[in-house]
Backbone atoms as SQL, in Angstrom:
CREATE TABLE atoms (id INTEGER PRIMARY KEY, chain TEXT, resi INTEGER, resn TEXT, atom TEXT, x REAL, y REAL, z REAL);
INSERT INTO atoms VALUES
  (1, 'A', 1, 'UNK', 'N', 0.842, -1.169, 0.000),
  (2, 'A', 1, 'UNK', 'CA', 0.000, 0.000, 0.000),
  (3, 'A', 1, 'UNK', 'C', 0.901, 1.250, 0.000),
  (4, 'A', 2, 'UNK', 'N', 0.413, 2.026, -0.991),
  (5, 'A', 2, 'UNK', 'CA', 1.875, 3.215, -1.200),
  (6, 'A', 2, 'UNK', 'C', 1.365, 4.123, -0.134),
  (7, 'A', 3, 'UNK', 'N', 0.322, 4.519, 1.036),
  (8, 'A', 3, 'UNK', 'CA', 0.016, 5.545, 1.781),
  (9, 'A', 3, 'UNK', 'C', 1.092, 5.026, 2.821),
  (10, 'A', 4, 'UNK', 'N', 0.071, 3.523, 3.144),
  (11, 'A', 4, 'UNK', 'CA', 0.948, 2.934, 4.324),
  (12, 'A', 4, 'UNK', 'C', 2.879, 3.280, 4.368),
  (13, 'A', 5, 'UNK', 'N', 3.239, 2.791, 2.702),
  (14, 'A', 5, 'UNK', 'CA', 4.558, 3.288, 2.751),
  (15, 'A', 5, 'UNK', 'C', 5.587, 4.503, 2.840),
  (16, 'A', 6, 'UNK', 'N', 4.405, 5.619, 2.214),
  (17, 'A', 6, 'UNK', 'CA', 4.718, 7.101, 2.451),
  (18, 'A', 6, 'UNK', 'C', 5.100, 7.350, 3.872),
  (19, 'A', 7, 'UNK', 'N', 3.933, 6.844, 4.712),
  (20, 'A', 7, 'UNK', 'CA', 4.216, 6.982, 6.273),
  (21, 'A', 7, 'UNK', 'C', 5.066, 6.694, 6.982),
  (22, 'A', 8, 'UNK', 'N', 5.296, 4.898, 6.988),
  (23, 'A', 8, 'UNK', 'CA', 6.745, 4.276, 7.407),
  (24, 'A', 8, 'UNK', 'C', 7.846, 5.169, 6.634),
  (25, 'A', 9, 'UNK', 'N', 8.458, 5.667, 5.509),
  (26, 'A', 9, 'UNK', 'CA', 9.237, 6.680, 5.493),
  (27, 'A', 9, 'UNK', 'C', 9.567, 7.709, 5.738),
  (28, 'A', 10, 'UNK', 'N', 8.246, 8.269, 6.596),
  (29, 'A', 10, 'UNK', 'CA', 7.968, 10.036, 7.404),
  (30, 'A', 10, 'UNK', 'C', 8.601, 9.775, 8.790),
  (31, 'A', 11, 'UNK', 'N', 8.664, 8.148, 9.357),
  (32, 'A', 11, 'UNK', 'CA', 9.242, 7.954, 10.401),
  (33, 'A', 11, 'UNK', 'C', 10.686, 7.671, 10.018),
  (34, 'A', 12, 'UNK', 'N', 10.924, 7.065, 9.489),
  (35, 'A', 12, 'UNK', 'CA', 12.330, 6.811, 8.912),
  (36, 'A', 12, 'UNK', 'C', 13.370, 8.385, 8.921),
  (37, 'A', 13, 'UNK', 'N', 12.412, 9.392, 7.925),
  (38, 'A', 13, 'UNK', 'CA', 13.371, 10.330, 7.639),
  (39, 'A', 13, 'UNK', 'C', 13.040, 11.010, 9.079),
  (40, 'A', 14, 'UNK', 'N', 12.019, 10.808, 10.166),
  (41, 'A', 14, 'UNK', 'CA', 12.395, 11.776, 11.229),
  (42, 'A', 14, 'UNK', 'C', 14.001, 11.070, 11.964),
  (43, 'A', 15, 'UNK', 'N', 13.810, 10.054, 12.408),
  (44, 'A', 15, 'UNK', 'CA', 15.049, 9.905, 13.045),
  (45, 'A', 15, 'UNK', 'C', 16.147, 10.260, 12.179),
  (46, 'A', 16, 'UNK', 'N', 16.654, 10.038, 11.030),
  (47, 'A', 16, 'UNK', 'CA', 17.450, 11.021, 10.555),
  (48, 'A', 16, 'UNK', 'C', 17.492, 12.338, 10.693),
  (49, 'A', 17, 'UNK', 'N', 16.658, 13.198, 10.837),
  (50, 'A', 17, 'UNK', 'CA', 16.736, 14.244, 11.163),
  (51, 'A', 17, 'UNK', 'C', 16.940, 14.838, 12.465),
  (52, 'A', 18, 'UNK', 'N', 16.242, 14.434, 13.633),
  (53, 'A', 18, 'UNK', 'CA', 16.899, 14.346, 14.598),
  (54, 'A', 18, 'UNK', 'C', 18.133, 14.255, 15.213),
  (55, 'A', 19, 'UNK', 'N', 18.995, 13.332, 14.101),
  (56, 'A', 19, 'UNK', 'CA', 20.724, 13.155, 14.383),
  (57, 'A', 19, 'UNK', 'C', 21.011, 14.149, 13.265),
  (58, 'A', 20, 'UNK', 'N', 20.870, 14.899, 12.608),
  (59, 'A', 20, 'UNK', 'CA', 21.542, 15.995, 11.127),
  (60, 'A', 20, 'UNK', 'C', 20.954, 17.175, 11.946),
  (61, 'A', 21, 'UNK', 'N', 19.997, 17.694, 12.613),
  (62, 'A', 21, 'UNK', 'CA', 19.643, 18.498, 13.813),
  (63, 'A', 21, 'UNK', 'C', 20.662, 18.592, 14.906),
  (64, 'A', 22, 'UNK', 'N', 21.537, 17.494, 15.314),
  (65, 'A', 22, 'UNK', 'CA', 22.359, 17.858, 16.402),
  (66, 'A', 22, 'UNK', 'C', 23.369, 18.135, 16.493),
  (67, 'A', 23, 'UNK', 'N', 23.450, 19.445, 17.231),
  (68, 'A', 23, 'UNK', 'CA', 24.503, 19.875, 17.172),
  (69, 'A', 23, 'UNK', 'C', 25.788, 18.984, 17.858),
  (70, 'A', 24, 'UNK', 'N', 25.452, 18.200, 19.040),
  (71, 'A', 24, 'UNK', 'CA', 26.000, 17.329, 19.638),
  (72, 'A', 24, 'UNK', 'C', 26.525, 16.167, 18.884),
  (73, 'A', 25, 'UNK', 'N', 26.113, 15.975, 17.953),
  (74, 'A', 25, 'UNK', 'CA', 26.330, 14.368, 17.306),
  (75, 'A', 25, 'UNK', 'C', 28.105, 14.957, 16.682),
  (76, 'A', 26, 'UNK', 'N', 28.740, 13.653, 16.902),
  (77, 'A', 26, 'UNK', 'CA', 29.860, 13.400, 15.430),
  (78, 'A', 26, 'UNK', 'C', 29.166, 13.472, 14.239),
  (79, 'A', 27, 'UNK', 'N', 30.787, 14.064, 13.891),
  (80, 'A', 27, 'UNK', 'CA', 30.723, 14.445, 12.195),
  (81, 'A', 27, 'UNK', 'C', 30.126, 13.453, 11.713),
  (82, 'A', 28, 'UNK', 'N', 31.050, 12.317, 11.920),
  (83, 'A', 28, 'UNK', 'CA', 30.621, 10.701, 11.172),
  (84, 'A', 28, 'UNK', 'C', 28.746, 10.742, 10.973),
  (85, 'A', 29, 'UNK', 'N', 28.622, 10.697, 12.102),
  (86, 'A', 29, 'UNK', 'CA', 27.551, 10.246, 12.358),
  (87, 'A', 29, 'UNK', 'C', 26.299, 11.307, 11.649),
  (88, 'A', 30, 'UNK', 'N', 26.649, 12.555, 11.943),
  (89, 'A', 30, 'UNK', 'CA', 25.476, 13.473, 11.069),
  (90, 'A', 30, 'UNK', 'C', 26.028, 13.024, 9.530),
  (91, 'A', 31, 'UNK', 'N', 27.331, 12.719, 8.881),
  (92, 'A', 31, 'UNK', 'CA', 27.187, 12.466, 7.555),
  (93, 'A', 31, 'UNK', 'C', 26.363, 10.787, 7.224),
  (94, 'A', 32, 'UNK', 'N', 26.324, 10.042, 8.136),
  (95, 'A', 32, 'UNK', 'CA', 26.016, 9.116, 7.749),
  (96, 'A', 32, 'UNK', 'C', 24.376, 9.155, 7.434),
  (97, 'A', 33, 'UNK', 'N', 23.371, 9.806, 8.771),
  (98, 'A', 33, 'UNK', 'CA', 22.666, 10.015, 8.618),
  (99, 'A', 33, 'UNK', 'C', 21.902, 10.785, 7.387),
  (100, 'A', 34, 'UNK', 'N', 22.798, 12.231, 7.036),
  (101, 'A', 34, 'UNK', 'CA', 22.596, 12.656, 6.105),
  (102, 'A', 34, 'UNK', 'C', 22.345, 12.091, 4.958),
  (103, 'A', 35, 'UNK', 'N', 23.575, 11.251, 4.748),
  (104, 'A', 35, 'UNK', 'CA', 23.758, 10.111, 3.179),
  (105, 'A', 35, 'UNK', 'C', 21.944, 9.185, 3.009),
  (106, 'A', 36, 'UNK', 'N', 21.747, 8.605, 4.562),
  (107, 'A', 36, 'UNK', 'CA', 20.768, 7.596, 4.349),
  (108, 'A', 36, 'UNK', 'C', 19.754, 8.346, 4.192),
  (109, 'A', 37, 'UNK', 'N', 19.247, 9.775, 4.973),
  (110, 'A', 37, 'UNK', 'CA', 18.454, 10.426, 4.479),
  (111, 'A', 37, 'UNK', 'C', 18.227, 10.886, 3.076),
  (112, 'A', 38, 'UNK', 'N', 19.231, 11.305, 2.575),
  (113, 'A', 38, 'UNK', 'CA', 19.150, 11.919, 0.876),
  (114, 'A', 38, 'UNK', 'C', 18.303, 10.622, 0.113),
  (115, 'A', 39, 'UNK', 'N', 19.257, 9.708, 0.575),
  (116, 'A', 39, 'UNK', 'CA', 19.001, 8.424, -0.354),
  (117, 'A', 39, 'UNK', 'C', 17.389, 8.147, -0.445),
  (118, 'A', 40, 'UNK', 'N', 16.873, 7.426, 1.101),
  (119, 'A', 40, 'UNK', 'CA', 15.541, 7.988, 1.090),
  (120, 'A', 40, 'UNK', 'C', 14.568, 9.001, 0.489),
  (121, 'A', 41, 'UNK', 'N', 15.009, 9.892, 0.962),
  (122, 'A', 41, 'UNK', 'CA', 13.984, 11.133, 0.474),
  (123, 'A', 41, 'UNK', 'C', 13.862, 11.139, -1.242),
  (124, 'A', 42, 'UNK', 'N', 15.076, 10.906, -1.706),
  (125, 'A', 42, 'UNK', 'CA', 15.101, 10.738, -3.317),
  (126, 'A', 42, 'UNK', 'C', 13.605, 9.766, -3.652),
  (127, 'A', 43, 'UNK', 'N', 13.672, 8.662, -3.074),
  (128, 'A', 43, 'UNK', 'CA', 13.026, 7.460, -3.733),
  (129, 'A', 43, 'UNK', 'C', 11.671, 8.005, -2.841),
  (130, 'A', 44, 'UNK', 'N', 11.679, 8.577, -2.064),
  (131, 'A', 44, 'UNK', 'CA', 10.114, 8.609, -1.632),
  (132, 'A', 44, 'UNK', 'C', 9.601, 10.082, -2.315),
  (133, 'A', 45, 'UNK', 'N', 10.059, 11.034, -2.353),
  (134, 'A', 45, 'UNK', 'CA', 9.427, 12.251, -2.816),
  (135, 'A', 45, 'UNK', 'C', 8.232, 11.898, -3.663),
  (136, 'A', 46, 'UNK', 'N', 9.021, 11.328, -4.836),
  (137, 'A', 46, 'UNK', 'CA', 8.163, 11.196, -5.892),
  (138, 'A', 46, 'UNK', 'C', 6.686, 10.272, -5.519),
  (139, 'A', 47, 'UNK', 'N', 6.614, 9.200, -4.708),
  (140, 'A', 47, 'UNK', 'CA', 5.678, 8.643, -4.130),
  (141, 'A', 47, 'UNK', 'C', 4.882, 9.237, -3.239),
  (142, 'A', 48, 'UNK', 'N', 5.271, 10.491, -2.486),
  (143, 'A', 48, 'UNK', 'CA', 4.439, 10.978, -2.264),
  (144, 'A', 48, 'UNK', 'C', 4.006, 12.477, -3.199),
  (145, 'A', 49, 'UNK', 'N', 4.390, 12.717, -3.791),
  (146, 'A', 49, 'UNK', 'CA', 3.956, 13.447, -5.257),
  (147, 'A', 49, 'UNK', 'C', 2.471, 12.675, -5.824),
  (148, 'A', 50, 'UNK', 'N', 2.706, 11.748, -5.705),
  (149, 'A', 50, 'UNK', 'CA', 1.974, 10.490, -6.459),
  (150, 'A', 50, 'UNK', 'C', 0.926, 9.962, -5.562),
  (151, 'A', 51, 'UNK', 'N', 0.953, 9.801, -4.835),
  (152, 'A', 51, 'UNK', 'CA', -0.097, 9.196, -3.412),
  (153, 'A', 51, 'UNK', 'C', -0.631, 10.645, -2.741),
  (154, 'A', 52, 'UNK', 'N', -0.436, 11.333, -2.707),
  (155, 'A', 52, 'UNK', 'CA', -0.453, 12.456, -1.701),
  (156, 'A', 52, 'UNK', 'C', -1.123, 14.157, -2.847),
  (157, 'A', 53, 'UNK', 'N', 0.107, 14.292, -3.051),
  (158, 'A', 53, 'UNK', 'CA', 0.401, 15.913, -3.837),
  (159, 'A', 53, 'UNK', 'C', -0.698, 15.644, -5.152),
  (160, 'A', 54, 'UNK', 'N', -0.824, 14.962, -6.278),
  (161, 'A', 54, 'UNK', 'CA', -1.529, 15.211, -7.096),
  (162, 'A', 54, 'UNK', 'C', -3.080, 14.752, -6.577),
  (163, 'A', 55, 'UNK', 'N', -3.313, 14.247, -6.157),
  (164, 'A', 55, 'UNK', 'CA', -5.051, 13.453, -5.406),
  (165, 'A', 55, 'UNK', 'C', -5.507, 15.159, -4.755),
  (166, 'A', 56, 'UNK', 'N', -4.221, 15.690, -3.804),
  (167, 'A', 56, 'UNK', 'CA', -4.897, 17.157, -3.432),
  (168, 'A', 56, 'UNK', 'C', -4.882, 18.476, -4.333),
  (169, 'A', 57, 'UNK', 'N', -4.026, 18.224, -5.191),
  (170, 'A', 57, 'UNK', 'CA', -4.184, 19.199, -6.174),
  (171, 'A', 57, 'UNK', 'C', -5.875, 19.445, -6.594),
  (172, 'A', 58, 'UNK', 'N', -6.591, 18.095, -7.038),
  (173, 'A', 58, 'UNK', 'CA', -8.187, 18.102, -6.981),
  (174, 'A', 58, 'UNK', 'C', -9.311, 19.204, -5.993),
  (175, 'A', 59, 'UNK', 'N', -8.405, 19.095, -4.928),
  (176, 'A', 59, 'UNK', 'CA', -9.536, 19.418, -4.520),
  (177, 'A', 59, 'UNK', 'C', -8.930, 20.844, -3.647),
  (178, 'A', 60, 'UNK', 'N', -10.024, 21.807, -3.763),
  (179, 'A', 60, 'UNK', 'CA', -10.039, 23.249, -3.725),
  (180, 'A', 60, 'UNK', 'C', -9.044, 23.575, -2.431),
  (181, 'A', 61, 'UNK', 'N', -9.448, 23.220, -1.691),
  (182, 'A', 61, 'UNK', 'CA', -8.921, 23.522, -0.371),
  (183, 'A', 61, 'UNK', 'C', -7.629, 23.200, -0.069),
  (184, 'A', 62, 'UNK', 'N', -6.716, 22.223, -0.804),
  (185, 'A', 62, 'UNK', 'CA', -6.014, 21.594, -0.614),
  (186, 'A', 62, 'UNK', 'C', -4.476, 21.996, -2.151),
  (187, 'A', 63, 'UNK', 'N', -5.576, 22.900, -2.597),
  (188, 'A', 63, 'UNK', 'CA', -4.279, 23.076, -3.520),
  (189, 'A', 63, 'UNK', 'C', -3.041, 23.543, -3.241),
  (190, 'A', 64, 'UNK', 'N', -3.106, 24.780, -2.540),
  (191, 'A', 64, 'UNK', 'CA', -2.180, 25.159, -1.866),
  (192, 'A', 64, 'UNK', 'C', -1.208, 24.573, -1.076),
  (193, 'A', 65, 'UNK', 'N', -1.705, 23.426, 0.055),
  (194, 'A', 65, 'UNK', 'CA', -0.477, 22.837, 0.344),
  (195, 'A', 65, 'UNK', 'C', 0.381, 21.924, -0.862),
  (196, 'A', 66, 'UNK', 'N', -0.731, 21.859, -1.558),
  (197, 'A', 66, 'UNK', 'CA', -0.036, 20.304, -2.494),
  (198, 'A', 66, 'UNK', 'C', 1.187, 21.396, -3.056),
  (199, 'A', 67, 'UNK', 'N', 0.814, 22.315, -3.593),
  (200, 'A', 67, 'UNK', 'CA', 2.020, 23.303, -4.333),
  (201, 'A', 67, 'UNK', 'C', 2.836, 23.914, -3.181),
  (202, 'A', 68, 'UNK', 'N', 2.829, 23.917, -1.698),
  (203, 'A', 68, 'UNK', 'CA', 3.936, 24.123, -1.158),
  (204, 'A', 68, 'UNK', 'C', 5.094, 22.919, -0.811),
  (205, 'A', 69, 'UNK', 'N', 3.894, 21.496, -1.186),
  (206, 'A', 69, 'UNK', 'CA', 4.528, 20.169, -1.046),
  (207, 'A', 69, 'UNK', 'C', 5.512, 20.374, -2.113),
  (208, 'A', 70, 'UNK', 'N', 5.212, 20.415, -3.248),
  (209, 'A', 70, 'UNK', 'CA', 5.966, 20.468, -4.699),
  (210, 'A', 70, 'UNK', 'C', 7.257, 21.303, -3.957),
  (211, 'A', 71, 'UNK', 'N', 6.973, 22.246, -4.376),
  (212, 'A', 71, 'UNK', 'CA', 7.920, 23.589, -3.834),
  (213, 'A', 71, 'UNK', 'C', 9.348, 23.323, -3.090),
  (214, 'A', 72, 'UNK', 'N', 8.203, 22.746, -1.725),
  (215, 'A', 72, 'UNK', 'CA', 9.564, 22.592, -1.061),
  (216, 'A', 72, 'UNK', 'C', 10.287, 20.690, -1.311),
  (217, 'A', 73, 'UNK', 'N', 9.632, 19.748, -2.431),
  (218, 'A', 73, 'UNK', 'CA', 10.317, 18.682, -2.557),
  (219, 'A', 73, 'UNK', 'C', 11.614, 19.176, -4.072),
  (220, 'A', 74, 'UNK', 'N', 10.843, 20.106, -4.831),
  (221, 'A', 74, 'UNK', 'CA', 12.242, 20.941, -5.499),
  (222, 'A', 74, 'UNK', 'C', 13.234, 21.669, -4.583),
  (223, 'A', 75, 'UNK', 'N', 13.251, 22.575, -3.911),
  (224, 'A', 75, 'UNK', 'CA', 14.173, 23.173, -2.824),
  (225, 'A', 75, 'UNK', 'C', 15.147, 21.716, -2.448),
  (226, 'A', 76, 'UNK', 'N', 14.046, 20.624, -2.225),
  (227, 'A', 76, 'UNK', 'CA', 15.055, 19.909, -1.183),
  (228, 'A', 76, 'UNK', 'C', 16.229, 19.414, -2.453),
  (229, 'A', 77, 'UNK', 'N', 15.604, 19.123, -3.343),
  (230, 'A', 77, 'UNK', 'CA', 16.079, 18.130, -4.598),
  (231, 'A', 77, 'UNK', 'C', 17.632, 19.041, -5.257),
  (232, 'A', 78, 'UNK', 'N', 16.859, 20.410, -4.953),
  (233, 'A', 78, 'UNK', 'CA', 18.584, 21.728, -5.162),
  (234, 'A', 78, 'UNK', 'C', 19.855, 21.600, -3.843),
  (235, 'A', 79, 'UNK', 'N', 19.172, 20.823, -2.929),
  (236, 'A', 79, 'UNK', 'CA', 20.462, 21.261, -1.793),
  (237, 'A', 79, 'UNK', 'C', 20.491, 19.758, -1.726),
  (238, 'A', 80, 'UNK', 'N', 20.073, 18.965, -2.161),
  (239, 'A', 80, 'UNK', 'CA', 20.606, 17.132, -2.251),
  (240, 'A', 80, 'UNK', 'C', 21.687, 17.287, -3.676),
  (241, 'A', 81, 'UNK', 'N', 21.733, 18.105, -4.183),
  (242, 'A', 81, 'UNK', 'CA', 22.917, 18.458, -5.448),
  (243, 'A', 81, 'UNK', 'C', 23.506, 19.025, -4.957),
  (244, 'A', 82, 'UNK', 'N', 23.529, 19.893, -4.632),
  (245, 'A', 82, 'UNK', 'CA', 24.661, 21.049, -3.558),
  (246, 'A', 82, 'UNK', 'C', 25.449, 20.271, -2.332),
  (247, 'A', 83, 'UNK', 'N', 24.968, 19.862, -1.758),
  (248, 'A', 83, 'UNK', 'CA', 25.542, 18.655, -0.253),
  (249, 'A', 83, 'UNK', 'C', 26.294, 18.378, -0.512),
  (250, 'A', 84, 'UNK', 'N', 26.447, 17.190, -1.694),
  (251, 'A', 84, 'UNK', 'CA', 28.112, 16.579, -1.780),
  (252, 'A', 84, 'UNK', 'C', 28.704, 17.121, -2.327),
  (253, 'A', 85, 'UNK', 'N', 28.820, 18.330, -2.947),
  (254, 'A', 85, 'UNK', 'CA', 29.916, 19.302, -3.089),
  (255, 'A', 85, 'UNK', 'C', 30.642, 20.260, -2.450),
  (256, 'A', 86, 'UNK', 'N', 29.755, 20.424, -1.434),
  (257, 'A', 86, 'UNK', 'CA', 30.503, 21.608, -0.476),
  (258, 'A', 86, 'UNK', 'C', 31.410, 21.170, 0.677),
  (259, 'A', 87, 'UNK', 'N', 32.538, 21.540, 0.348),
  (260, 'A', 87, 'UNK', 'CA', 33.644, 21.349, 0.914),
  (261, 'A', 87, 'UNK', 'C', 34.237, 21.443, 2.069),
  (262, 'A', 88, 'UNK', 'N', 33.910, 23.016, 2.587),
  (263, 'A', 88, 'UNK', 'CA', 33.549, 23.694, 3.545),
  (264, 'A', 88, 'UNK', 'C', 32.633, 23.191, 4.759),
  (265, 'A', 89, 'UNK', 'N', 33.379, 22.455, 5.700),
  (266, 'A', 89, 'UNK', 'CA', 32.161, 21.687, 6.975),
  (267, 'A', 89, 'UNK', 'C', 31.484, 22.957, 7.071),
  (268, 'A', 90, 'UNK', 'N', 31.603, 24.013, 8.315),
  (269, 'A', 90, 'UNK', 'CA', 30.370, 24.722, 8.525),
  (270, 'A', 90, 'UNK', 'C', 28.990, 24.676, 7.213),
  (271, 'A', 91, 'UNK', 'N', 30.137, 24.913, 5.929),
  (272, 'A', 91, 'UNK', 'CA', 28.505, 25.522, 5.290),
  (273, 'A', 91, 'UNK', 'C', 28.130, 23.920, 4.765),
  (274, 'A', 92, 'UNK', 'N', 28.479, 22.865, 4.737),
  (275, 'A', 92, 'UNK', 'CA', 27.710, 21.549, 4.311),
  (276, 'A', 92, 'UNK', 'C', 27.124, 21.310, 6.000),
  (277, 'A', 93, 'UNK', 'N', 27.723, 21.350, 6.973),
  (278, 'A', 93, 'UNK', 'CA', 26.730, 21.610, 8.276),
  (279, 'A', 93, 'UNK', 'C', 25.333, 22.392, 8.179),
  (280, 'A', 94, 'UNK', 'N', 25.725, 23.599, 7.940),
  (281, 'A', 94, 'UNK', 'CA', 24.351, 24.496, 7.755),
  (282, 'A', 94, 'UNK', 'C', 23.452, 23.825, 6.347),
  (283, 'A', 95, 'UNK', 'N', 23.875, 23.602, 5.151),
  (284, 'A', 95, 'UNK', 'CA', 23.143, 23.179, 4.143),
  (285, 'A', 95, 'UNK', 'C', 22.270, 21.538, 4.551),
  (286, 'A', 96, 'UNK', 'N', 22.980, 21.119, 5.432),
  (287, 'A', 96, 'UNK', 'CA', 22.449, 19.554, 5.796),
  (288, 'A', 96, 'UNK', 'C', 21.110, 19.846, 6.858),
  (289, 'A', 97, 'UNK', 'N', 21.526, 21.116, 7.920),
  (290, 'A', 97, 'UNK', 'CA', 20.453, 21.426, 9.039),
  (291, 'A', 97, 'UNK', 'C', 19.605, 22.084, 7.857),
  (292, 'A', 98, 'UNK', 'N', 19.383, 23.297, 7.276),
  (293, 'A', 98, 'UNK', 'CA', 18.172, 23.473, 6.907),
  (294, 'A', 98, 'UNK', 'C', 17.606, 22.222, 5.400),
  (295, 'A', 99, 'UNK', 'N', 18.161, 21.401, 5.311),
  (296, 'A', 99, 'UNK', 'CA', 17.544, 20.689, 4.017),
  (297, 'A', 99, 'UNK', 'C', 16.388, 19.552, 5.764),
  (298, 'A', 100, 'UNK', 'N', 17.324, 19.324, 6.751),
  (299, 'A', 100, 'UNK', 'CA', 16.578, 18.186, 7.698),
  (300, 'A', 100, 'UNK', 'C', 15.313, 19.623, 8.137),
  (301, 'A', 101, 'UNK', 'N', 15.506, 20.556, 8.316),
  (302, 'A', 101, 'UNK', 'CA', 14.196, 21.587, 9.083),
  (303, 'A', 101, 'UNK', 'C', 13.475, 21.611, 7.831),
  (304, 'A', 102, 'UNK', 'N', 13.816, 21.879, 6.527),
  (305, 'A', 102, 'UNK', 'CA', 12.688, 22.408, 5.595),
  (306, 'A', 102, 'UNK', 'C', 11.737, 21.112, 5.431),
  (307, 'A', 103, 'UNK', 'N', 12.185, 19.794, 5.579),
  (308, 'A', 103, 'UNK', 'CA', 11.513, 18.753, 5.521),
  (309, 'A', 103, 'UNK', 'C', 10.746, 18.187, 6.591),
  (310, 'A', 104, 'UNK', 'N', 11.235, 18.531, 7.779),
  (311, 'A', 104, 'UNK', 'CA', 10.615, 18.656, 8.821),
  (312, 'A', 104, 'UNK', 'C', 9.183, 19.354, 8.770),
  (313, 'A', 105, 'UNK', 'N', 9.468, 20.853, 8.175),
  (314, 'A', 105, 'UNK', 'CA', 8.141, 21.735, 7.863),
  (315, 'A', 105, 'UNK', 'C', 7.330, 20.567, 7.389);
């Protein structure tokens, strides 16, 4: 069932986020998280695009989030290209915390 599966992955990517959120954690460990998160989020976006985002596009009330859903699954899809290039810990630190908060939203 693709709802059921959308969901089990909303839990998945929270505990990743939780460890890419801390400031406390090792490096290791926020990159690892990070990596399994990207990976995830790649393969689920689109399923929930698909289960979720176009079914509310239909209906009046609901358009609006579906197009802030869109919105912010492009945003995320620009800083999952950007991540493994930046070289610079602080700013791949900061680019990793707001890609885990904007998804959080």
């Amino acid at each position: 069932d693709l709802v059921r599966a959308v969901k089990d992955d909303h839990e998945d990517l929270k505990k990743f986020i939780e460890v890419m959120k801390d400031d406390e954690a090792a490096a290791a460990k926020i990159r690892s998280a990070a990596k399994s998160f990207m990976e995830l989020l790649q393969s689920h976006a689109p399923s929930e695009e698909k289960a979720l985002y176009a079914r509310c596009l239909k209906v009046p009330k609901l358009r609006v989030m579906a197009d802030e859903g869109y919105v912010e699954h492009q945003i995320a899809a620009n800083l999952m290209k950007s991540i493994p290039r930046t070289k610079n810990r602080d700013r791949w630190l900061a680019e990793v915390k707001v890609l885990a908060e904007m998804v959080e939203h």
